[in-house]
Amino acid sequence: MEDDIRELYQEVILDHGKNPRNFRHPEDATCEANGNNPLCGDRLTVFVKVGEDQSIEDAAFEGRGCAISVASASMMTDIVRGKKVTEVDALFDTFHKMCMGEEIGETPAEFEDDLDKLIVLSGVKQFPMRVKCATLAWHTMNAAVHGEAATSTE
Amino acid sequence: MTAVSTVMETDTIGSSAGYDVAAIRADFPAINLEINGYPHAFLDSGASAQKPNQVLERMDQAYRSEYANVHRGAYTLSQLATDNYENARTTVAKFMNAKTPDEIIFTRNVTAAINLVAYSYGREFLSAGDEIIISHMEHHANIVPWQLLRDAIGIEIKIAPIDDAGNFLVDEFEKLLNPKTKLVAITQVSNVLGTIVPIKDVVRLAHAQGAHVLIDGAQGIVHEGVDVQDLDADFYAFTGHKLYGPTGIGVLWGKLDLLNSMPPYQGGGDMIENVTFEKTTYRDAPARFEAGTPPIVEAVGLAAAIDYVSEIGLTNIAAHEQNVLAYATEQLSAIEDLTIIGQADNKAGIISFMLGDIHSHDIGTIIDARGVAVRAGHHCAQPLMDRYGVAATARASLGMYSNTTDIDQLVDALNYVKEIFG
Ligand SMILES: Cc1ncc(COP(=O)(O)O)c(C=O)c1O
């Protein structure tokens, strides 16, 4: 159990949790959504600037949450920049499976670097109650880019 | 009812003469579990308490050899089950010092009890423009039913404030009372801050204005108990599972005349006098408010829990919890960066805290690895969280079986959290 804890709270996660990247409100965001984890009251707002070619030019977030949810939002906003919305959808799908401890199958080559980074969050699979923390930012971004104003992890 | 201001010598902190906490712990199977390789330090009784063997065995027996539906069959087991169920009502009535068991309505939990009052009493006695007062530290169960009522009939909800320490401000409360105030719905003990509210003052002041009073006793019944005749409130509600009893049962006590002047909340079997397709007449309380098959075995389990608690004595339990609370407060305060939220003058065994800027969810997950169970989150009291500008806290809450070893284990585990977060 304590090994699982150490795996979950790796240095990288603690660092992103304490010094989140892209923690800001970009004025030129084209869409945003609020994510809410009603269980713990955590809230995130994710801001995304989607370009005309449906690629993500900027992603950022604000809000408060646990180390896992903040680290996840921080990493996500870094990783999605420059990707097409459809690519991000596919990446989220794979990331979600990773967090659930499900088989992720063949990883498309272009995601390998990203998944290598995101794998630090897969420690949540040992903690079913915390999967929502790791996926809240992704659900919220998904809602933003697909035109829903709010999402909830319930 | 209890000595809440027990003064202690330093060297006796955490121990209470004559209170055999080891023997009590032995009665609770879940307290003796090993969790993740550690002894179980269960500090979440405020959410729901563990159950003693006496309750578990009594319920097992009730299902095995005393079970049938109640109030219906003319056969041995149905009679036995009915007797058990009604005897449980009597046990609850005595425990609260109700005038008669007819004042005891069994519900699903305290939430259902408050909703019953909001719906039935609320629509009968309140109308647009009337005011009700709740406090800033209510559980959602004592907020949302009144908001539903407000949205349905247009009443106004006023909020009685607390100070930063979490004290209920009686003077401020008094200022809110006016001739439009029809009901005051207040918790006896805050489930987040541990504050013990001076409910006798609340009742006196509210009655002086002609307002009715409902007390949410979910936490209060456990740590303080109640004598409803002495208190003289109009409604008092609690939930069985926090009182070492089973889930699925709660209690609404109300003054009999008041209950009998209220329309039914739900319709169905058992609550009627006579039914025709044109007109149905209703029985008096408590039957009027117990439509359908009630929580039969849960009532038996609740009575067993009350017997168990009564044998040890609520006053003794409260005194013991005060000792452990004092010890816990001292030990936790000594942890650097730890802030206790809720430092009212008069507190029950509930401690909410923040550990630096470490989120309570992370605390909860990490200390679980050390066998320690606390609640993390908003504790169904979001307006109170907003009052303190936090999204969530960690909360350790005590039960009759809690001891200083649990607290030491919590402190060690919190140091482990700090170690991980560097
Ligand atoms: C003060 C208070 N009121 C109401 C409740 C709701 O209890 P239940 O969920 O059993 O209805 C609780 C417990 O969570 C509580 O602490």
Coordinates of C-alpha atoms and ligand atoms in Angstrom, one line a residue:
Chain A
M1 CA 0.0 0.0 0.0
E2 CA 2.7 2.5 0.9
D3 CA 4.4 1.6 -2.4
D4 CA 1.2 2.5 -4.2
I5 CA 1.1 5.8 -2.3
R6 CA 4.7 6.5 -3.4
E7 CA 3.8 5.6 -6.9
L8 CA 0.8 7.9 -6.9
Y9 CA 2.6 10.8 -5.3
Q10 CA 5.6 10.8 -7.5
E11 CA 7.9 13.8 -7.6
V12 CA 6.5 14.9 -11.0
I13 CA 3.0 15.0 -9.7
L14 CA 3.9 16.8 -6.5
D15 CA 5.8 19.3 -8.6
H16 CA 2.9 19.9 -11.0
G17 CA 0.6 20.1 -8.1
K18 CA 2.6 22.7 -6.3
N19 CA 3.6 24.7 -9.4
P20 CA 0.9 24.1 -11.9
R21 CA 1.7 25.1 -15.5
N22 CA -0.7 27.2 -17.5
F23 CA -2.6 28.3 -14.4
R24 CA -4.1 31.4 -15.9
H25 CA -7.2 32.8 -17.8
P26 CA -6.2 33.5 -21.4
E27 CA -8.3 36.5 -22.7
D28 CA -8.4 35.0 -26.2
A29 CA -9.8 31.6 -25.3
T30 CA -12.5 30.5 -27.8
C31 CA -14.2 28.1 -25.3
E32 CA -14.2 27.2 -21.7
A33 CA -16.0 24.9 -19.3
N34 CA -16.4 24.4 -15.6
G35 CA -15.6 21.0 -14.1
N36 CA -17.0 20.0 -10.8
N37 CA -16.3 17.1 -8.6
P38 CA -19.5 17.2 -6.4
L39 CA -18.0 14.6 -4.1
C40 CA -15.3 16.9 -2.8
G41 CA -16.4 20.3 -4.1
D42 CA -13.4 20.7 -6.3
R43 CA -13.8 23.0 -9.3
L44 CA -11.7 23.7 -12.3
T45 CA -12.3 26.0 -15.3
V46 CA -10.5 25.0 -18.4
F47 CA -9.9 27.6 -21.2
V48 CA -9.0 26.5 -24.7
K49 CA -8.2 28.5 -27.8
V50 CA -9.1 26.4 -30.8
G51 CA -7.8 27.6 -34.2
E52 CA -9.6 27.6 -37.5
D53 CA -8.0 24.4 -38.4
Q54 CA -9.4 22.8 -35.3
S55 CA -6.1 22.6 -33.6
I56 CA -5.6 23.7 -30.0
E57 CA -3.5 26.9 -29.9
D58 CA -3.6 27.4 -26.2
A59 CA -5.0 25.6 -23.1
A60 CA -5.0 26.8 -19.5
F61 CA -7.0 26.4 -16.3
E62 CA -7.9 27.9 -13.0
G63 CA -9.5 26.5 -9.9
R64 CA -8.7 24.4 -6.9
G65 CA -8.3 20.8 -6.2
C66 CA -6.2 18.0 -4.8
A67 CA -2.6 17.4 -5.9
I68 CA -3.8 14.8 -8.4
S69 CA -6.4 16.9 -10.1
V70 CA -4.2 20.0 -10.3
A71 CA -1.2 18.0 -11.6
S72 CA -3.4 16.4 -14.2
A73 CA -4.8 19.7 -15.4
S74 CA -1.3 21.1 -15.5
M75 CA 0.1 18.3 -17.6
M76 CA -2.9 18.1 -19.8
T77 CA -2.8 21.8 -20.7
D78 CA 0.9 21.3 -21.7
I79 CA 0.3 18.2 -23.7
V80 CA -2.7 19.2 -25.8
R81 CA -1.2 22.4 -27.2
G82 CA -0.7 22.0 -30.9
K83 CA -2.9 19.0 -31.3
K84 CA -6.0 18.6 -33.3
V85 CA -9.3 18.3 -31.3
T86 CA -9.8 14.8 -32.7
E87 CA -6.3 13.8 -31.6
V88 CA -7.0 15.1 -28.1
D89 CA -10.3 13.1 -28.0
A90 CA -8.3 9.9 -28.8
L91 CA -5.6 10.8 -26.3
F92 CA -8.2 11.3 -23.6
D93 CA -9.7 7.9 -24.4
T94 CA -6.4 6.2 -24.0
F95 CA -5.6 8.2 -20.8
H96 CA -8.9 7.3 -19.3
K97 CA -8.3 3.6 -19.9
M98 CA -4.9 4.0 -18.3
C99 CA -6.4 5.5 -15.2
M100 CA -9.0 2.8 -15.0
G101 CA -6.3 0.1 -15.3
E102 CA -7.8 -1.1 -18.6
E103 CA -6.0 -2.6 -21.6
I104 CA -5.0 0.3 -23.8
G105 CA -4.0 -1.8 -26.8
E106 CA -1.7 -0.5 -29.6
T107 CA -0.5 3.0 -28.8
P108 CA -0.4 5.2 -31.9
A109 CA 3.2 6.2 -32.4
E110 CA 2.4 9.9 -32.2
F111 CA 1.1 9.6 -28.7
E112 CA 4.0 7.7 -27.3
D113 CA 5.8 10.7 -25.8
D114 CA 2.6 12.1 -24.3
L115 CA 1.6 8.8 -22.7
D116 CA 5.1 8.4 -21.3
K117 CA 4.5 11.6 -19.5
L118 CA 0.9 10.8 -18.5
I119 CA 1.8 7.4 -17.1
V120 CA 2.8 9.0 -13.8
L121 CA -0.9 9.6 -13.2
S122 CA -1.8 6.0 -13.8
G123 CA -1.0 5.3 -10.1
V124 CA -4.7 6.3 -9.5
K125 CA -5.8 2.9 -10.8
Q126 CA -5.0 1.5 -7.4
F127 CA -7.3 4.1 -5.8
P128 CA -10.7 3.9 -7.5
M129 CA -12.0 6.9 -5.5
R130 CA -9.3 9.1 -7.0
V131 CA -9.7 8.2 -10.7
K132 CA -12.1 11.2 -11.0
C133 CA -9.4 13.5 -9.7
A134 CA -7.1 12.5 -12.5
T135 CA -9.7 12.7 -15.2
L136 CA -11.6 15.9 -14.1
A137 CA -9.5 18.2 -16.2
W138 CA -9.8 16.0 -19.3
H139 CA -13.6 15.8 -18.9
T140 CA -13.7 19.5 -18.5
M141 CA -11.6 20.2 -21.6
N142 CA -13.7 17.7 -23.5
A143 CA -16.8 19.7 -22.5
A144 CA -15.2 22.9 -23.5
V145 CA -14.1 21.9 -27.0
H146 CA -17.3 20.1 -27.7
G147 CA -19.5 23.1 -26.6
E148 CA -20.8 22.1 -23.2
A149 CA -20.5 24.7 -20.5
A150 CA -20.1 22.5 -17.5
T151 CA -19.3 19.0 -16.6
S152 CA -19.4 17.0 -13.5
T153 CA -17.5 13.8 -12.8
E154 CA -20.7 12.1 -11.5
Chain B
M1 CA -27.2 16.9 29.6
T2 CA -23.5 16.3 29.7
A3 CA -20.5 17.8 31.3
V4 CA -18.9 19.4 28.2
S5 CA -16.4 21.5 30.1
T6 CA -14.6 18.7 31.8
V7 CA -11.4 20.0 33.3
M8 CA -8.5 17.7 33.3
E9 CA -5.1 17.4 34.9
T10 CA -2.5 17.2 32.1
D11 CA -1.4 13.7 33.2
T12 CA -4.9 12.3 32.9
I13 CA -5.7 13.8 29.5
G14 CA -7.1 11.1 27.3
S15 CA -8.0 8.7 30.0
S16 CA -11.3 8.7 31.9
A17 CA -11.6 6.9 35.2
G18 CA -14.0 4.0 35.1
Y19 CA -14.6 4.1 31.4
D20 CA -13.4 0.8 29.9
V21 CA -12.7 1.8 26.4
A22 CA -10.9 -1.5 25.7
A23 CA -14.0 -3.4 26.6
I24 CA -16.0 -1.2 24.4
R25 CA -13.6 -1.6 21.5
A26 CA -13.8 -5.3 21.9
D27 CA -17.6 -5.1 21.1
F28 CA -17.0 -3.5 17.7
P29 CA -15.7 -5.9 15.1
A30 CA -14.9 -3.2 12.6
I31 CA -12.8 -1.3 15.1
N32 CA -10.6 -4.4 15.5
L33 CA -9.9 -4.8 11.8
E34 CA -6.5 -4.5 10.3
I35 CA -6.5 -1.9 7.5
N36 CA -3.6 -2.0 5.0
G37 CA -1.4 -3.7 7.6
Y38 CA -2.1 -1.3 10.4
P39 CA -4.5 -1.3 13.3
H40 CA -7.8 0.4 12.3
A41 CA -7.8 4.0 13.5
F42 CA -11.4 4.8 12.6
L43 CA -12.0 8.5 13.0
D44 CA -15.1 8.9 10.8
S45 CA -17.9 8.2 13.2
G46 CA -19.4 11.6 12.4
A47 CA -20.2 10.2 9.0
S48 CA -21.4 6.9 10.3
A49 CA -20.6 5.0 13.4
Q50 CA -19.5 1.4 13.6
K51 CA -21.8 -1.2 15.1
P52 CA -21.4 -3.3 18.2
N53 CA -22.0 -7.0 18.3
Q54 CA -25.0 -6.4 20.4
V55 CA -26.7 -4.6 17.5
L56 CA -25.5 -7.1 14.9
E57 CA -26.6 -10.1 16.8
R58 CA -29.9 -8.6 17.8
M59 CA -30.7 -7.8 14.1
D60 CA -29.5 -11.3 13.0
Q61 CA -31.9 -12.9 15.5
A62 CA -34.7 -10.6 14.4
Y63 CA -34.3 -11.7 10.9
R64 CA -33.8 -15.4 11.7
S65 CA -36.5 -16.1 14.2
E66 CA -38.7 -13.0 14.8
Y67 CA -39.4 -11.8 11.3
A68 CA -42.7 -11.1 9.5
N69 CA -44.4 -7.9 8.3
V70 CA -45.9 -5.8 11.1
H71 CA -49.4 -4.6 11.9
R72 CA -50.9 -7.1 9.5
G73 CA -50.9 -10.8 10.2
A74 CA -52.8 -12.6 12.9
Y75 CA -50.1 -15.1 13.5
T76 CA -47.3 -15.6 15.9
L77 CA -44.3 -14.1 14.1
S78 CA -46.2 -11.1 12.9
Q79 CA -47.3 -10.4 16.4
L80 CA -43.7 -10.8 17.6
A81 CA -42.4 -8.5 14.9
T82 CA -45.0 -6.0 15.7
D83 CA -44.2 -6.1 19.4
N84 CA -40.5 -5.7 18.6
Y85 CA -41.2 -2.8 16.4
E86 CA -43.4 -1.0 18.8
N87 CA -41.1 -1.7 21.7
A88 CA -38.3 -0.1 19.7
R89 CA -40.5 3.0 19.5
T90 CA -40.9 2.9 23.3
T91 CA -37.1 2.6 23.7
V92 CA -36.5 5.6 21.5
A93 CA -39.3 7.6 23.3
K94 CA -37.6 6.9 26.7
F95 CA -34.2 7.7 25.4
M96 CA -35.4 11.1 24.3
N97 CA -37.8 11.5 27.2
A98 CA -40.7 11.9 24.9
K99 CA -44.2 12.1 26.5
T100 CA -45.5 9.2 24.6
P101 CA -44.2 6.7 22.0
D102 CA -46.8 8.1 19.6
E103 CA -44.5 11.1 19.2
I104 CA -41.9 8.9 17.6
I105 CA -42.0 8.5 13.9
F106 CA -39.6 6.2 12.2
T107 CA -38.2 7.5 9.0
R108 CA -35.4 6.4 6.7
N109 CA -32.8 8.8 8.1
V110 CA -32.6 12.3 9.5
T111 CA -32.8 13.7 6.0
A112 CA -36.1 12.0 5.4
A113 CA -37.3 13.3 8.8
I114 CA -36.5 16.9 7.9
N115 CA -38.0 16.6 4.5
L116 CA -41.2 15.2 6.1
V117 CA -41.4 18.4 8.2
A118 CA -40.6 20.7 5.4
Y119 CA -43.3 19.1 3.2
S120 CA -46.0 18.4 5.6
Y121 CA -45.7 21.0 8.2
G122 CA -44.2 23.5 5.7
R123 CA -47.1 23.4 3.3
E124 CA -49.7 23.4 6.1
F125 CA -48.3 26.1 8.3
L126 CA -46.2 28.3 6.2
S127 CA -47.1 30.6 3.3
A128 CA -45.5 33.2 1.1
G129 CA -43.6 35.9 3.0
D130 CA -43.1 33.8 6.1
E131 CA -39.5 33.5 7.3
I132 CA -37.5 30.6 8.6
I133 CA -34.1 30.7 10.2
I134 CA -31.3 28.2 9.8
S135 CA -27.7 28.6 10.8
H136 CA -24.6 29.1 8.7
M137 CA -23.3 25.6 9.8
E138 CA -26.2 23.5 8.7
H139 CA -25.7 20.2 6.8
H140 CA -27.3 20.2 3.4
A141 CA -30.0 18.0 4.8
N142 CA -31.2 21.0 6.8
I143 CA -30.8 23.5 4.0
V144 CA -32.0 22.0 0.8
P145 CA -35.5 20.8 2.0
W146 CA -36.2 24.5 3.1
Q147 CA -35.0 25.7 -0.3
L148 CA -37.4 23.3 -2.0
L149 CA -40.1 24.7 0.2
R150 CA -39.1 28.2 -0.6
D151 CA -39.2 27.6 -4.3
A152 CA -42.6 26.0 -4.0
I153 CA -44.4 28.5 -1.7
G154 CA -42.2 31.6 -1.5
I155 CA -40.9 31.6 2.1
E156 CA -37.7 33.4 3.0
I157 CA -34.7 31.8 4.6
K158 CA -32.5 33.8 7.0
I159 CA -29.1 32.6 8.1
A160 CA -28.0 32.9 11.7
P161 CA -24.3 33.7 11.7
I162 CA -21.3 32.2 13.5
D163 CA -18.0 33.8 14.5
D164 CA -14.6 32.7 13.1
A165 CA -14.1 30.3 15.9
G166 CA -17.4 28.7 15.0
N167 CA -19.5 29.9 17.9
F168 CA -23.2 30.2 17.3
L169 CA -24.0 33.9 17.9
V170 CA -27.2 33.9 20.1
D171 CA -27.5 37.7 20.0
E172 CA -27.3 37.8 16.2
F173 CA -29.8 35.0 16.0
E174 CA -32.1 36.9 18.3
K175 CA -32.0 39.9 15.9
L176 CA -33.2 37.8 13.0
L177 CA -36.4 36.8 14.9
N178 CA -39.5 38.8 14.1
P179 CA -43.2 38.2 13.9
K180 CA -42.8 36.8 10.4
T181 CA -40.5 34.0 11.7
K182 CA -42.5 30.8 11.7
L183 CA -39.8 28.2 12.1
V184 CA -36.2 27.9 13.3
A185 CA -34.3 24.8 12.0
I186 CA -30.9 24.5 13.7
T187 CA -28.4 21.8 14.2
Q188 CA -27.6 20.8 17.8
V189 CA -23.9 20.0 17.0
S190 CA -22.1 21.1 13.8
N191 CA -20.9 18.1 11.9
V192 CA -17.9 20.1 10.6
L193 CA -16.9 22.4 13.4
G194 CA -18.1 20.3 16.4
T195 CA -19.8 23.4 17.8
I196 CA -22.4 22.7 20.4
V197 CA -25.2 25.1 19.8
P198 CA -27.1 26.5 22.8
I199 CA -30.3 25.0 21.6
K200 CA -32.2 25.8 24.8
D201 CA -31.6 29.5 24.2
V202 CA -32.6 29.0 20.6
V203 CA -35.9 27.4 21.6
R204 CA -36.7 30.0 24.3
L205 CA -36.0 32.9 22.0
A206 CA -37.9 31.4 19.1
H207 CA -40.9 30.5 21.2
A208 CA -41.0 34.0 22.6
Q209 CA -41.6 35.1 19.0
G210 CA -44.2 32.4 18.4
A211 CA -42.0 30.4 16.1
H212 CA -41.7 26.7 16.0
V213 CA -38.3 25.0 16.4
L214 CA -36.8 22.0 14.6
I215 CA -33.5 20.6 15.9
D216 CA -31.3 18.5 13.7
G217 CA -29.9 16.1 16.2
A218 CA -27.9 13.9 13.8
Q219 CA -24.7 14.7 15.7
G220 CA -26.2 16.0 18.9
I221 CA -28.0 12.8 19.9
V222 CA -24.7 11.0 19.8
H223 CA -22.5 13.4 21.7
E224 CA -25.0 15.2 23.9
G225 CA -28.3 13.3 23.9
V226 CA -31.6 15.1 24.4
D227 CA -34.4 15.4 26.8
V228 CA -37.2 16.7 24.5
Q229 CA -39.5 17.7 27.3
D230 CA -36.8 19.8 29.0
L231 CA -35.7 21.2 25.7
D232 CA -39.2 22.0 24.6
A233 CA -38.5 22.2 20.9
D234 CA -41.3 21.3 18.5
F235 CA -39.4 18.8 16.3
Y236 CA -36.2 16.9 16.9
A237 CA -34.7 14.6 14.2
F238 CA -31.9 12.1 14.2
T239 CA -30.5 9.2 12.3
G240 CA -29.8 5.7 13.6
H241 CA -26.5 4.9 11.8
K242 CA -24.6 7.6 13.6
L243 CA -25.8 6.3 17.0
Y244 CA -24.2 2.9 16.5
G245 CA -27.4 1.5 14.9
P246 CA -28.2 0.4 11.4
T247 CA -28.6 2.4 8.3
G248 CA -32.1 2.8 6.9
I249 CA -33.7 4.2 10.0
G250 CA -34.1 7.7 11.4
V251 CA -36.4 9.3 13.9
L252 CA -38.6 12.3 13.8
W253 CA -40.0 13.4 17.2
G254 CA -42.6 16.0 17.3
K255 CA -45.1 17.3 19.8
L256 CA -48.2 15.2 19.4
D257 CA -50.7 17.9 18.8
L258 CA -48.5 19.4 16.2
L259 CA -48.0 16.1 14.4
N260 CA -51.7 15.4 14.5
S261 CA -52.4 18.7 12.9
M262 CA -50.1 18.0 9.9
P263 CA -51.3 16.3 6.7
P264 CA -49.6 13.1 5.6
Y265 CA -46.3 13.3 3.7
Q266 CA -46.6 10.1 1.7
G267 CA -49.7 8.0 1.1
G268 CA -50.0 4.2 1.2
G269 CA -50.7 1.3 3.4
D270 CA -50.7 1.5 7.2
M271 CA -51.3 5.2 7.4
I272 CA -55.0 5.2 6.6
E273 CA -58.2 4.8 8.6
N274 CA -60.5 4.2 5.8
V275 CA -60.1 4.3 2.0
T276 CA -62.7 4.7 -0.6
F277 CA -62.1 6.0 -4.1
E278 CA -63.9 9.2 -3.1
K279 CA -62.3 9.9 0.2
T280 CA -59.6 8.6 2.5
T281 CA -59.2 9.3 6.2
Y282 CA -55.8 9.1 7.9
R283 CA -54.7 7.7 11.2
D284 CA -53.1 9.8 13.9
A285 CA -49.3 10.0 14.4
P286 CA -47.1 8.0 14.3
A287 CA -49.0 5.8 11.8
R288 CA -50.0 8.7 9.6
F289 CA -46.4 9.3 8.7
E290 CA -45.3 5.8 8.3
A291 CA -46.8 4.8 5.0
G292 CA -45.8 1.3 3.7
T293 CA -43.7 -1.4 5.3
P294 CA -41.4 0.3 7.8
P295 CA -37.8 -0.5 8.6
I296 CA -38.8 -3.3 11.0
V297 CA -35.5 -4.9 11.8
E298 CA -33.7 -1.6 11.6
A299 CA -35.9 -0.4 14.4
V300 CA -35.0 -3.4 16.5
G301 CA -31.3 -2.7 15.7
L302 CA -31.7 1.0 16.7
A303 CA -33.3 0.0 20.0
A304 CA -30.4 -2.4 20.6
A305 CA -27.9 0.4 19.9
I306 CA -29.8 2.7 22.3
D307 CA -29.8 0.0 25.0
Y308 CA -26.0 -0.5 24.5
V309 CA -25.3 3.3 24.6
S310 CA -27.6 3.7 27.6
E311 CA -26.0 1.0 29.6
I312 CA -22.6 2.7 29.3
G313 CA -24.3 6.0 29.7
L314 CA -24.3 8.9 27.3
T315 CA -22.8 11.2 29.9
N316 CA -19.9 8.8 30.4
I317 CA -19.4 8.5 26.7
A318 CA -19.5 12.3 26.3
A319 CA -16.9 12.8 29.1
H320 CA -14.7 10.2 27.5
E321 CA -14.9 11.8 24.1
Q322 CA -14.1 15.2 25.7
N323 CA -10.9 13.7 27.1
V324 CA -9.9 12.3 23.7
L325 CA -10.9 15.5 22.0
A326 CA -8.7 17.5 24.4
Y327 CA -5.8 15.2 23.7
A328 CA -6.4 15.3 20.0
T329 CA -6.6 19.1 19.9
E330 CA -3.4 19.3 21.8
Q331 CA -1.5 16.8 19.6
L332 CA -2.8 18.1 16.3
S333 CA -2.1 21.7 17.3
A334 CA 1.5 20.7 17.8
I335 CA 1.9 19.8 14.2
E336 CA 3.4 22.6 12.2
D337 CA 1.2 24.0 9.5
L338 CA -1.9 22.3 10.9
T339 CA -4.9 24.6 11.4
I340 CA -8.0 23.4 13.2
I341 CA -11.2 24.9 11.8
G342 CA -13.7 25.2 14.5
Q343 CA -12.5 26.3 17.9
A344 CA -15.8 27.0 19.6
D345 CA -15.9 27.3 23.3
N346 CA -18.2 24.4 23.6
K347 CA -17.3 21.5 21.2
A348 CA -18.1 17.9 20.7
G349 CA -15.6 15.3 19.4
I350 CA -15.2 16.6 15.9
I351 CA -12.1 18.2 14.5
S352 CA -11.8 19.7 11.1
F353 CA -8.4 20.7 10.0
M354 CA -6.2 21.9 7.1
L355 CA -2.6 20.8 6.8
G356 CA -0.7 23.5 5.0
D357 CA -2.0 23.7 1.5
I358 CA -2.2 19.9 1.1
H359 CA -5.7 19.0 -0.1
S360 CA -7.8 16.9 2.2
H361 CA -8.3 14.3 -0.4
D362 CA -4.6 13.7 -0.6
I363 CA -4.5 13.5 3.2
G364 CA -7.3 11.0 3.2
T365 CA -5.7 8.7 0.6
I366 CA -2.3 8.8 2.2
I367 CA -3.3 8.3 5.8
D368 CA -5.5 5.4 4.7
A369 CA -2.3 3.6 3.8
R370 CA -1.5 3.9 7.5
G371 CA -4.9 2.5 8.6
V372 CA -6.4 5.9 9.5
A373 CA -9.9 6.7 8.3
V374 CA -11.0 10.4 8.3
R375 CA -13.5 12.2 6.1
A376 CA -12.2 14.5 3.4
G377 CA -14.3 17.0 1.5
H378 CA -17.0 19.5 2.1
H379 CA -19.0 17.4 4.6
C380 CA -22.3 18.3 2.9
A381 CA -21.9 21.8 4.3
Q382 CA -20.7 23.9 1.3
P383 CA -22.0 27.2 2.6
L384 CA -20.0 26.7 5.7
M385 CA -16.9 25.8 3.7
D386 CA -17.4 29.1 1.8
R387 CA -17.6 30.9 5.1
Y388 CA -14.1 29.8 5.8
G389 CA -12.9 30.2 2.2
V390 CA -11.9 26.6 1.8
A391 CA -13.2 23.9 -0.6
A392 CA -12.7 21.0 1.7
T393 CA -11.3 20.0 5.0
A394 CA -10.1 16.8 6.6
R395 CA -12.2 15.8 9.5
A396 CA -11.5 13.5 12.4
S397 CA -14.6 12.6 14.4
L398 CA -14.7 10.5 17.5
G399 CA -17.0 7.8 18.7
M400 CA -17.4 6.0 22.0
Y401 CA -14.6 3.6 21.1
S402 CA -12.1 6.2 20.1
N403 CA -8.9 6.4 22.2
T404 CA -5.6 8.2 22.3
T405 CA -3.9 5.5 20.3
D406 CA -6.1 6.4 17.4
I407 CA -5.0 10.0 17.8
D408 CA -1.3 9.0 18.0
Q409 CA -1.8 7.0 14.8
L410 CA -3.4 9.9 13.1
V411 CA -0.6 12.2 14.1
D412 CA 2.0 9.8 12.8
A413 CA 0.1 9.4 9.6
L414 CA -0.1 13.2 9.1
N415 CA 3.6 13.4 9.6
Y416 CA 3.9 10.8 6.8
V417 CA 1.8 13.0 4.6
K418 CA 4.1 15.9 5.3
E419 CA 7.1 13.7 4.5
I420 CA 5.6 12.8 1.1
F421 CA 4.7 16.4 0.3
G422 CA 8.2 17.4 1.3
Ligands
LIG1 C1 -25.8 17.5 11.2 C2 -26.2 16.5 10.2 N1 -27.4 16.6 9.7 C3 -27.9 15.7 8.8 C4 -27.1 14.6 8.4 C5 -27.6 13.6 7.4 O1 -27.8 12.3 7.9 P1 -28.4 11.2 7.0 O2 -27.6 11.1 5.8 O3 -28.4 10.0 7.9 O4 -29.8 11.6 6.7 C6 -25.8 14.5 8.9 C7 -24.9 13.4 8.6 O5 -24.3 13.3 7.5 C8 -25.4 15.4 9.9 O6 -24.1 15.4 10.4

